[in-house]
Amino acid sequence: MRKVILGISLSAYPYAANAQGLTEAQFGQLLVAIQGSGSHHWLEMAYWTSQIVLAVVASIAAAFAYRQVGLFEQFELLKYLQDQTNREARRHVIKFLANKKYEEWSDDDERNAQTVCSSYDNLGRVFQGRTRIGRSTRDFFLRVWAPSICRTYDILTPYITERINANGPNYMGGYKWLRRVAEPYRSI
């Protein structure tokens, strides 16, 4: 095994010593004195300090990115619920169908009912199926949208019941689940 001091192999001493105008012994003593003096100790400390700082900065950046992903999810879900078609359908259901018998509903009434049901069913299924969406996102939507979720579900119950009877018990499962978990938030 070759001995190396400051990146210079001992076999290279004669050449390095001649290049410096020193004898081989003088050059060897100089290298040992430089290496043994601890003159590069501050570089090693700076290196390890930079690695610790880098790890802290990376952790902070990862936490920030995780939070940004959560905010992005909230924004996208909010954008979906605030879509003009969904808003108009909810308005129609609350304003026109609340006091209208189901047997008297028009095709337009059913179309708006289906739009409301599908939007809330999709939201419920997203909350059910994704563990990444945390409690804060779900709680935000339940606090803000619980009155609309519960009220529209109550108005649309005859329609939902008919659709479940025609399509099976899992039909509108996300909306049923969403209605159940929104109930405690209804009066907040």
mmCIF file with all atom_site columns, C-alpha atoms in Angstrom:
data_model
loop_
_atom_site.group_PDB
_atom_site.id
_atom_site.type_symbol
_atom_site.label_atom_id
_atom_site.label_alt_id
_atom_site.label_comp_id
_atom_site.label_asym_id
_atom_site.label_entity_id
_atom_site.label_seq_id
_atom_site.pdbx_PDB_ins_code
_atom_site.Cartn_x
_atom_site.Cartn_y
_atom_site.Cartn_z
_atom_site.occupancy
_atom_site.B_iso_or_equiv
_atom_site.pdbx_formal_charge
_atom_site.auth_seq_id
_atom_site.auth_comp_id
_atom_site.auth_asym_id
_atom_site.auth_atom_id
_atom_site.pdbx_PDB_model_num
ATOM 1   C CA . MET A 1 1   ? 0.000   0.000  0.000   1.00 0.00 ? 1   MET A CA 1
ATOM 2   C CA . ARG A 1 2   ? 1.425   3.355  -0.987  1.00 0.00 ? 2   ARG A CA 1
ATOM 3   C CA . LYS A 1 3   ? 1.566   6.112  1.563   1.00 0.00 ? 3   LYS A CA 1
ATOM 4   C CA . VAL A 1 4   ? 0.040   9.365  0.387   1.00 0.00 ? 4   VAL A CA 1
ATOM 5   C CA . ILE A 1 5   ? 0.494   12.726 2.093   1.00 0.00 ? 5   ILE A CA 1
ATOM 6   C CA . LEU A 1 6   ? -1.643  15.633 0.866   1.00 0.00 ? 6   LEU A CA 1
ATOM 7   C CA . GLY A 1 7   ? -2.380  13.775 -2.345  1.00 0.00 ? 7   GLY A CA 1
ATOM 8   C CA . ILE A 1 8   ? 1.304   13.186 -3.200  1.00 0.00 ? 8   ILE A CA 1
ATOM 9   C CA . SER A 1 9   ? 2.566   9.622  -3.290  1.00 0.00 ? 9   SER A CA 1
ATOM 10  C CA . LEU A 1 10  ? 5.859   9.019  -1.506  1.00 0.00 ? 10  LEU A CA 1
ATOM 11  C CA . SER A 1 11  ? 7.247   7.642  -4.759  1.00 0.00 ? 11  SER A CA 1
ATOM 12  C CA . ALA A 1 12  ? 6.664   11.091 -6.300  1.00 0.00 ? 12  ALA A CA 1
ATOM 13  C CA . TYR A 1 13  ? 8.680   12.916 -3.612  1.00 0.00 ? 13  TYR A CA 1
ATOM 14  C CA . PRO A 1 14  ? 11.913  13.160 -5.583  1.00 0.00 ? 14  PRO A CA 1
ATOM 15  C CA . TYR A 1 15  ? 10.148  14.818 -8.507  1.00 0.00 ? 15  TYR A CA 1
ATOM 16  C CA . ALA A 1 16  ? 8.061   17.130 -6.304  1.00 0.00 ? 16  ALA A CA 1
ATOM 17  C CA . ALA A 1 17  ? 11.102  18.025 -4.170  1.00 0.00 ? 17  ALA A CA 1
ATOM 18  C CA . ASN A 1 18  ? 13.176  18.919 -7.236  1.00 0.00 ? 18  ASN A CA 1
ATOM 19  C CA . ALA A 1 19  ? 10.320  21.046 -8.572  1.00 0.00 ? 19  ALA A CA 1
ATOM 20  C CA . GLN A 1 20  ? 10.292  22.995 -5.298  1.00 0.00 ? 20  GLN A CA 1
ATOM 21  C CA . GLY A 1 21  ? 14.063  23.310 -5.094  1.00 0.00 ? 21  GLY A CA 1
ATOM 22  C CA . LEU A 1 22  ? 14.191  21.168 -1.946  1.00 0.00 ? 22  LEU A CA 1
ATOM 23  C CA . THR A 1 23  ? 15.853  17.924 -1.095  1.00 0.00 ? 23  THR A CA 1
ATOM 24  C CA . GLU A 1 24  ? 13.651  14.889 -0.785  1.00 0.00 ? 24  GLU A CA 1
ATOM 25  C CA . ALA A 1 25  ? 14.057  14.903 3.022   1.00 0.00 ? 25  ALA A CA 1
ATOM 26  C CA . GLN A 1 26  ? 13.224  18.610 3.287   1.00 0.00 ? 26  GLN A CA 1
ATOM 27  C CA . PHE A 1 27  ? 10.163  18.193 1.107   1.00 0.00 ? 27  PHE A CA 1
ATOM 28  C CA . GLY A 1 28  ? 8.965   15.189 3.169   1.00 0.00 ? 28  GLY A CA 1
ATOM 29  C CA . GLN A 1 29  ? 9.401   17.163 6.408   1.00 0.00 ? 29  GLN A CA 1
ATOM 30  C CA . LEU A 1 30  ? 7.469   20.070 4.885   1.00 0.00 ? 30  LEU A CA 1
ATOM 31  C CA . LEU A 1 31  ? 4.587   17.826 3.885   1.00 0.00 ? 31  LEU A CA 1
ATOM 32  C CA . VAL A 1 32  ? 4.457   16.156 7.301   1.00 0.00 ? 32  VAL A CA 1
ATOM 33  C CA . ALA A 1 33  ? 4.548   19.559 8.999   1.00 0.00 ? 33  ALA A CA 1
ATOM 34  C CA . ILE A 1 34  ? 1.705   20.861 6.826   1.00 0.00 ? 34  ILE A CA 1
ATOM 35  C CA . GLN A 1 35  ? -0.436  17.765 7.297   1.00 0.00 ? 35  GLN A CA 1
ATOM 36  C CA . GLY A 1 36  ? 0.242   17.500 11.006  1.00 0.00 ? 36  GLY A CA 1
ATOM 37  C CA . SER A 1 37  ? -0.383  21.178 11.699  1.00 0.00 ? 37  SER A CA 1
ATOM 38  C CA . GLY A 1 38  ? -4.175  20.857 11.373  1.00 0.00 ? 38  GLY A CA 1
ATOM 39  C CA . SER A 1 39  ? -4.261  23.724 8.915   1.00 0.00 ? 39  SER A CA 1
ATOM 40  C CA . HIS A 1 40  ? -7.085  22.088 6.995   1.00 0.00 ? 40  HIS A CA 1
ATOM 41  C CA . HIS A 1 41  ? -9.175  21.387 10.120  1.00 0.00 ? 41  HIS A CA 1
ATOM 42  C CA . TRP A 1 42  ? -11.353 24.444 9.476   1.00 0.00 ? 42  TRP A CA 1
ATOM 43  C CA . LEU A 1 43  ? -12.141 23.125 5.997   1.00 0.00 ? 43  LEU A CA 1
ATOM 44  C CA . GLU A 1 44  ? -13.394 19.869 7.447   1.00 0.00 ? 44  GLU A CA 1
ATOM 45  C CA . MET A 1 45  ? -15.501 21.752 9.997   1.00 0.00 ? 45  MET A CA 1
ATOM 46  C CA . ALA A 1 46  ? -16.892 23.989 7.256   1.00 0.00 ? 46  ALA A CA 1
ATOM 47  C CA . TYR A 1 47  ? -17.746 20.928 5.184   1.00 0.00 ? 47  TYR A CA 1
ATOM 48  C CA . TRP A 1 48  ? -19.680 19.215 7.993   1.00 0.00 ? 48  TRP A CA 1
ATOM 49  C CA . THR A 1 49  ? -21.409 22.454 8.947   1.00 0.00 ? 49  THR A CA 1
ATOM 50  C CA . SER A 1 50  ? -22.495 22.949 5.348   1.00 0.00 ? 50  SER A CA 1
ATOM 51  C CA . GLN A 1 51  ? -23.848 19.394 5.229   1.00 0.00 ? 51  GLN A CA 1
ATOM 52  C CA . ILE A 1 52  ? -25.920 19.971 8.387   1.00 0.00 ? 52  ILE A CA 1
ATOM 53  C CA . VAL A 1 53  ? -27.224 23.287 7.067   1.00 0.00 ? 53  VAL A CA 1
ATOM 54  C CA . LEU A 1 54  ? -28.036 21.618 3.745   1.00 0.00 ? 54  LEU A CA 1
ATOM 55  C CA . ALA A 1 55  ? -30.007 18.869 5.513   1.00 0.00 ? 55  ALA A CA 1
ATOM 56  C CA . VAL A 1 56  ? -31.994 21.462 7.506   1.00 0.00 ? 56  VAL A CA 1
ATOM 57  C CA . VAL A 1 57  ? -32.722 23.538 4.397   1.00 0.00 ? 57  VAL A CA 1
ATOM 58  C CA . ALA A 1 58  ? -33.785 20.413 2.486   1.00 0.00 ? 58  ALA A CA 1
ATOM 59  C CA . SER A 1 59  ? -36.148 19.422 5.324   1.00 0.00 ? 59  SER A CA 1
ATOM 60  C CA . ILE A 1 60  ? -37.703 22.889 5.398   1.00 0.00 ? 60  ILE A CA 1
ATOM 61  C CA . ALA A 1 61  ? -38.090 22.848 1.608   1.00 0.00 ? 61  ALA A CA 1
ATOM 62  C CA . ALA A 1 62  ? -39.740 19.409 1.749   1.00 0.00 ? 62  ALA A CA 1
ATOM 63  C CA . ALA A 1 63  ? -42.193 20.581 4.431   1.00 0.00 ? 63  ALA A CA 1
ATOM 64  C CA . PHE A 1 64  ? -42.999 23.667 2.390   1.00 0.00 ? 64  PHE A CA 1
ATOM 65  C CA . ALA A 1 65  ? -43.519 21.582 -0.761  1.00 0.00 ? 65  ALA A CA 1
ATOM 66  C CA . TYR A 1 66  ? -45.803 19.189 1.135   1.00 0.00 ? 66  TYR A CA 1
ATOM 67  C CA . ARG A 1 67  ? -47.907 22.124 2.322   1.00 0.00 ? 67  ARG A CA 1
ATOM 68  C CA . GLN A 1 68  ? -48.020 23.570 -1.199  1.00 0.00 ? 68  GLN A CA 1
ATOM 69  C CA . VAL A 1 69  ? -49.349 20.265 -2.549  1.00 0.00 ? 69  VAL A CA 1
ATOM 70  C CA . GLY A 1 70  ? -52.119 20.380 0.076   1.00 0.00 ? 70  GLY A CA 1
ATOM 71  C CA . LEU A 1 71  ? -53.017 23.936 -0.870  1.00 0.00 ? 71  LEU A CA 1
ATOM 72  C CA . PHE A 1 72  ? -53.001 23.010 -4.544  1.00 0.00 ? 72  PHE A CA 1
ATOM 73  C CA . GLU A 1 73  ? -55.430 20.153 -3.831  1.00 0.00 ? 73  GLU A CA 1
ATOM 74  C CA . GLN A 1 74  ? -57.717 22.513 -1.930  1.00 0.00 ? 74  GLN A CA 1
ATOM 75  C CA . PHE A 1 75  ? -57.611 25.008 -4.759  1.00 0.00 ? 75  PHE A CA 1
ATOM 76  C CA . GLU A 1 76  ? -58.416 22.388 -7.407  1.00 0.00 ? 76  GLU A CA 1
ATOM 77  C CA . LEU A 1 77  ? -61.339 20.987 -5.396  1.00 0.00 ? 77  LEU A CA 1
ATOM 78  C CA . LEU A 1 78  ? -62.619 24.494 -4.768  1.00 0.00 ? 78  LEU A CA 1
ATOM 79  C CA . LYS A 1 79  ? -62.321 25.296 -8.460  1.00 0.00 ? 79  LYS A CA 1
ATOM 80  C CA . TYR A 1 80  ? -64.318 22.159 -9.259  1.00 0.00 ? 80  TYR A CA 1
ATOM 81  C CA . LEU A 1 81  ? -67.122 23.011 -6.823  1.00 0.00 ? 81  LEU A CA 1
ATOM 82  C CA . GLN A 1 82  ? -67.220 26.651 -7.910  1.00 0.00 ? 82  GLN A CA 1
ATOM 83  C CA . ASP A 1 83  ? -67.527 25.783 -11.579 1.00 0.00 ? 83  ASP A CA 1
ATOM 84  C CA . GLN A 1 84  ? -70.362 27.801 -13.130 1.00 0.00 ? 84  GLN A CA 1
ATOM 85  C CA . THR A 1 85  ? -72.363 24.695 -14.071 1.00 0.00 ? 85  THR A CA 1
ATOM 86  C CA . ASN A 1 86  ? -72.144 23.277 -10.548 1.00 0.00 ? 86  ASN A CA 1
ATOM 87  C CA . ARG A 1 87  ? -73.061 26.591 -8.953  1.00 0.00 ? 87  ARG A CA 1
ATOM 88  C CA . GLU A 1 88  ? -76.080 27.067 -11.198 1.00 0.00 ? 88  GLU A CA 1
ATOM 89  C CA . ALA A 1 89  ? -77.240 23.506 -10.566 1.00 0.00 ? 89  ALA A CA 1
ATOM 90  C CA . ARG A 1 90  ? -76.994 23.930 -6.765  1.00 0.00 ? 90  ARG A CA 1
ATOM 91  C CA . ARG A 1 91  ? -78.854 27.225 -7.015  1.00 0.00 ? 91  ARG A CA 1
ATOM 92  C CA . HIS A 1 92  ? -81.597 25.624 -9.107  1.00 0.00 ? 92  HIS A CA 1
ATOM 93  C CA . VAL A 1 93  ? -81.994 22.707 -6.698  1.00 0.00 ? 93  VAL A CA 1
ATOM 94  C CA . ILE A 1 94  ? -82.182 24.926 -3.614  1.00 0.00 ? 94  ILE A CA 1
ATOM 95  C CA . LYS A 1 95  ? -84.341 27.632 -5.156  1.00 0.00 ? 95  LYS A CA 1
ATOM 96  C CA . PHE A 1 96  ? -86.762 25.632 -7.327  1.00 0.00 ? 96  PHE A CA 1
ATOM 97  C CA . LEU A 1 97  ? -86.824 22.026 -6.138  1.00 0.00 ? 97  LEU A CA 1
ATOM 98  C CA . ALA A 1 98  ? -87.014 22.479 -2.363  1.00 0.00 ? 98  ALA A CA 1
ATOM 99  C CA . ASN A 1 99  ? -90.777 22.966 -2.442  1.00 0.00 ? 99  ASN A CA 1
ATOM 100 C CA . LYS A 1 100 ? -91.581 21.060 -5.622  1.00 0.00 ? 100 LYS A CA 1
ATOM 101 C CA . LYS A 1 101 ? -92.881 17.486 -5.581  1.00 0.00 ? 101 LYS A CA 1
ATOM 102 C CA . TYR A 1 102 ? -90.561 14.988 -7.230  1.00 0.00 ? 102 TYR A CA 1
ATOM 103 C CA . GLU A 1 103 ? -93.313 13.821 -9.580  1.00 0.00 ? 103 GLU A CA 1
ATOM 104 C CA . GLU A 1 104 ? -93.541 17.368 -10.973 1.00 0.00 ? 104 GLU A CA 1
ATOM 105 C CA . TRP A 1 105 ? -89.865 17.713 -11.845 1.00 0.00 ? 105 TRP A CA 1
ATOM 106 C CA . SER A 1 106 ? -89.048 18.652 -15.429 1.00 0.00 ? 106 SER A CA 1
ATOM 107 C CA . ASP A 1 107 ? -86.138 17.362 -17.512 1.00 0.00 ? 107 ASP A CA 1
ATOM 108 C CA . ASP A 1 108 ? -84.240 20.531 -16.599 1.00 0.00 ? 108 ASP A CA 1
ATOM 109 C CA . ASP A 1 109 ? -84.879 19.856 -12.899 1.00 0.00 ? 109 ASP A CA 1
ATOM 110 C CA . GLU A 1 110 ? -83.505 16.320 -13.282 1.00 0.00 ? 110 GLU A CA 1
ATOM 111 C CA . ARG A 1 111 ? -80.474 17.558 -15.204 1.00 0.00 ? 111 ARG A CA 1
ATOM 112 C CA . ASN A 1 112 ? -79.642 20.017 -12.408 1.00 0.00 ? 112 ASN A CA 1
ATOM 113 C CA . ALA A 1 113 ? -80.259 17.324 -9.784  1.00 0.00 ? 113 ALA A CA 1
ATOM 114 C CA . GLN A 1 114 ? -77.871 14.990 -11.609 1.00 0.00 ? 114 GLN A CA 1
ATOM 115 C CA . THR A 1 115 ? -75.216 17.714 -11.816 1.00 0.00 ? 115 THR A CA 1
ATOM 116 C CA . VAL A 1 116 ? -75.401 18.370 -8.059  1.00 0.00 ? 116 VAL A CA 1
ATOM 117 C CA . CYS A 1 117 ? -75.414 14.664 -7.238  1.00 0.00 ? 117 CYS A CA 1
ATOM 118 C CA . SER A 1 118 ? -72.450 13.886 -9.461  1.00 0.00 ? 118 SER A CA 1
ATOM 119 C CA . SER A 1 119 ? -70.355 16.812 -8.211  1.00 0.00 ? 119 SER A CA 1
ATOM 120 C CA . TYR A 1 120 ? -70.883 15.917 -4.552  1.00 0.00 ? 120 TYR A CA 1
ATOM 121 C CA . ASP A 1 121 ? -70.554 12.199 -5.294  1.00 0.00 ? 121 ASP A CA 1
ATOM 122 C CA . ASN A 1 122 ? -67.184 12.862 -6.939  1.00 0.00 ? 122 ASN A CA 1
ATOM 123 C CA . LEU A 1 123 ? -66.044 15.007 -4.004  1.00 0.00 ? 123 LEU A CA 1
ATOM 124 C CA . GLY A 1 124 ? -67.086 12.296 -1.545  1.00 0.00 ? 124 GLY A CA 1
ATOM 125 C CA . ARG A 1 125 ? -65.258 9.620  -3.496  1.00 0.00 ? 125 ARG A CA 1
ATOM 126 C CA . VAL A 1 126 ? -62.107 11.755 -3.633  1.00 0.00 ? 126 VAL A CA 1
ATOM 127 C CA . PHE A 1 127 ? -62.226 12.173 0.152   1.00 0.00 ? 127 PHE A CA 1
ATOM 128 C CA . GLN A 1 128 ? -62.905 8.465  0.660   1.00 0.00 ? 128 GLN A CA 1
ATOM 129 C CA . GLY A 1 129 ? -60.302 7.126  -1.725  1.00 0.00 ? 129 GLY A CA 1
ATOM 130 C CA . ARG A 1 130 ? -57.317 9.353  -1.109  1.00 0.00 ? 130 ARG A CA 1
ATOM 131 C CA . THR A 1 131 ? -55.375 9.140  2.129   1.00 0.00 ? 131 THR A CA 1
ATOM 132 C CA . ARG A 1 132 ? -53.133 12.015 0.993   1.00 0.00 ? 132 ARG A CA 1
ATOM 133 C CA . ILE A 1 133 ? -55.968 14.490 1.427   1.00 0.00 ? 133 ILE A CA 1
ATOM 134 C CA . GLY A 1 134 ? -55.553 15.249 5.064   1.00 0.00 ? 134 GLY A CA 1
ATOM 135 C CA . ARG A 1 135 ? -57.980 16.197 7.759   1.00 0.00 ? 135 ARG A CA 1
ATOM 136 C CA . SER A 1 136 ? -57.355 19.896 7.257   1.00 0.00 ? 136 SER A CA 1
ATOM 137 C CA . THR A 1 137 ? -58.484 19.786 3.618   1.00 0.00 ? 137 THR A CA 1
ATOM 138 C CA . ARG A 1 138 ? -61.476 17.600 4.374   1.00 0.00 ? 138 ARG A CA 1
ATOM 139 C CA . ASP A 1 139 ? -62.436 19.691 7.414   1.00 0.00 ? 139 ASP A CA 1
ATOM 140 C CA . PHE A 1 140 ? -62.139 22.873 5.369   1.00 0.00 ? 140 PHE A CA 1
ATOM 141 C CA . PHE A 1 141 ? -64.584 21.587 2.766   1.00 0.00 ? 141 PHE A CA 1
ATOM 142 C CA . LEU A 1 142 ? -66.937 20.119 5.329   1.00 0.00 ? 142 LEU A CA 1
ATOM 143 C CA . ARG A 1 143 ? -67.046 23.383 7.323   1.00 0.00 ? 143 ARG A CA 1
ATOM 144 C CA . VAL A 1 144 ? -67.641 25.510 4.252   1.00 0.00 ? 144 VAL A CA 1
ATOM 145 C CA . TRP A 1 145 ? -69.865 23.191 2.205   1.00 0.00 ? 145 TRP A CA 1
ATOM 146 C CA . ALA A 1 146 ? -71.769 21.203 4.871   1.00 0.00 ? 146 ALA A CA 1
ATOM 147 C CA . PRO A 1 147 ? -74.933 23.332 4.694   1.00 0.00 ? 147 PRO A CA 1
ATOM 148 C CA . SER A 1 148 ? -75.095 22.961 0.901   1.00 0.00 ? 148 SER A CA 1
ATOM 149 C CA . ILE A 1 149 ? -74.216 19.249 0.981   1.00 0.00 ? 149 ILE A CA 1
ATOM 150 C CA . CYS A 1 150 ? -76.864 18.450 3.580   1.00 0.00 ? 150 CYS A CA 1
ATOM 151 C CA . ARG A 1 151 ? -79.566 20.702 2.180   1.00 0.00 ? 151 ARG A CA 1
ATOM 152 C CA . THR A 1 152 ? -79.222 19.530 -1.407  1.00 0.00 ? 152 THR A CA 1
ATOM 153 C CA . TYR A 1 153 ? -79.079 15.882 -0.306  1.00 0.00 ? 153 TYR A CA 1
ATOM 154 C CA . ASP A 1 154 ? -82.286 16.316 1.690   1.00 0.00 ? 154 ASP A CA 1
ATOM 155 C CA . ILE A 1 155 ? -84.008 17.990 -1.283  1.00 0.00 ? 155 ILE A CA 1
ATOM 156 C CA . LEU A 1 156 ? -82.734 15.358 -3.720  1.00 0.00 ? 156 LEU A CA 1
ATOM 157 C CA . THR A 1 157 ? -83.478 12.306 -1.533  1.00 0.00 ? 157 THR A CA 1
ATOM 158 C CA . PRO A 1 158 ? -86.400 11.077 -3.712  1.00 0.00 ? 158 PRO A CA 1
ATOM 159 C CA . TYR A 1 159 ? -84.247 11.379 -6.837  1.00 0.00 ? 159 TYR A CA 1
ATOM 160 C CA . ILE A 1 160 ? -81.267 9.685  -5.157  1.00 0.00 ? 160 ILE A CA 1
ATOM 161 C CA . THR A 1 161 ? -83.484 6.861  -3.858  1.00 0.00 ? 161 THR A CA 1
ATOM 162 C CA . GLU A 1 162 ? -84.909 6.242  -7.334  1.00 0.00 ? 162 GLU A CA 1
ATOM 163 C CA . ARG A 1 163 ? -81.416 6.237  -8.884  1.00 0.00 ? 163 ARG A CA 1
ATOM 164 C CA . ILE A 1 164 ? -80.092 3.838  -6.231  1.00 0.00 ? 164 ILE A CA 1
ATOM 165 C CA . ASN A 1 165 ? -83.029 1.481  -6.825  1.00 0.00 ? 165 ASN A CA 1
ATOM 166 C CA . ALA A 1 166 ? -82.309 1.563  -10.561 1.00 0.00 ? 166 ALA A CA 1
ATOM 167 C CA . ASN A 1 167 ? -78.481 1.313  -10.374 1.00 0.00 ? 167 ASN A CA 1
ATOM 168 C CA . GLY A 1 168 ? -77.648 -0.591 -7.190  1.00 0.00 ? 168 GLY A CA 1
ATOM 169 C CA . PRO A 1 169 ? -76.692 0.270  -3.615  1.00 0.00 ? 169 PRO A CA 1
ATOM 170 C CA . ASN A 1 170 ? -73.262 1.707  -4.470  1.00 0.00 ? 170 ASN A CA 1
ATOM 171 C CA . TYR A 1 171 ? -74.708 4.366  -6.753  1.00 0.00 ? 171 TYR A CA 1
ATOM 172 C CA . MET A 1 172 ? -74.126 7.836  -5.246  1.00 0.00 ? 172 MET A CA 1
ATOM 173 C CA . GLY A 1 173 ? -72.064 6.187  -2.510  1.00 0.00 ? 173 GLY A CA 1
ATOM 174 C CA . GLY A 1 174 ? -69.712 9.148  -2.334  1.00 0.00 ? 174 GLY A CA 1
ATOM 175 C CA . TYR A 1 175 ? -72.574 11.605 -1.914  1.00 0.00 ? 175 TYR A CA 1
ATOM 176 C CA . LYS A 1 176 ? -74.224 9.442  0.787   1.00 0.00 ? 176 LYS A CA 1
ATOM 177 C CA . TRP A 1 177 ? -70.922 9.216  2.651   1.00 0.00 ? 177 TRP A CA 1
ATOM 178 C CA . LEU A 1 178 ? -70.274 12.945 2.245   1.00 0.00 ? 178 LEU A CA 1
ATOM 179 C CA . ARG A 1 179 ? -73.753 13.748 3.589   1.00 0.00 ? 179 ARG A CA 1
ATOM 180 C CA . ARG A 1 180 ? -73.149 11.547 6.636   1.00 0.00 ? 180 ARG A CA 1
ATOM 181 C CA . VAL A 1 181 ? -69.777 13.101 7.531   1.00 0.00 ? 181 VAL A CA 1
ATOM 182 C CA . ALA A 1 182 ? -71.011 16.644 6.773   1.00 0.00 ? 182 ALA A CA 1
ATOM 183 C CA . GLU A 1 183 ? -73.919 16.458 9.214   1.00 0.00 ? 183 GLU A CA 1
ATOM 184 C CA . PRO A 1 184 ? -71.867 17.411 12.327  1.00 0.00 ? 184 PRO A CA 1
ATOM 185 C CA . TYR A 1 185 ? -70.588 20.487 10.475  1.00 0.00 ? 185 TYR A CA 1
ATOM 186 C CA . ARG A 1 186 ? -74.023 21.563 9.282   1.00 0.00 ? 186 ARG A CA 1
ATOM 187 C CA . SER A 1 187 ? -74.697 24.028 12.088  1.00 0.00 ? 187 SER A CA 1
ATOM 188 C CA . ILE A 1 188 ? -71.154 25.356 12.504  1.00 0.00 ? 188 ILE A CA 1
#
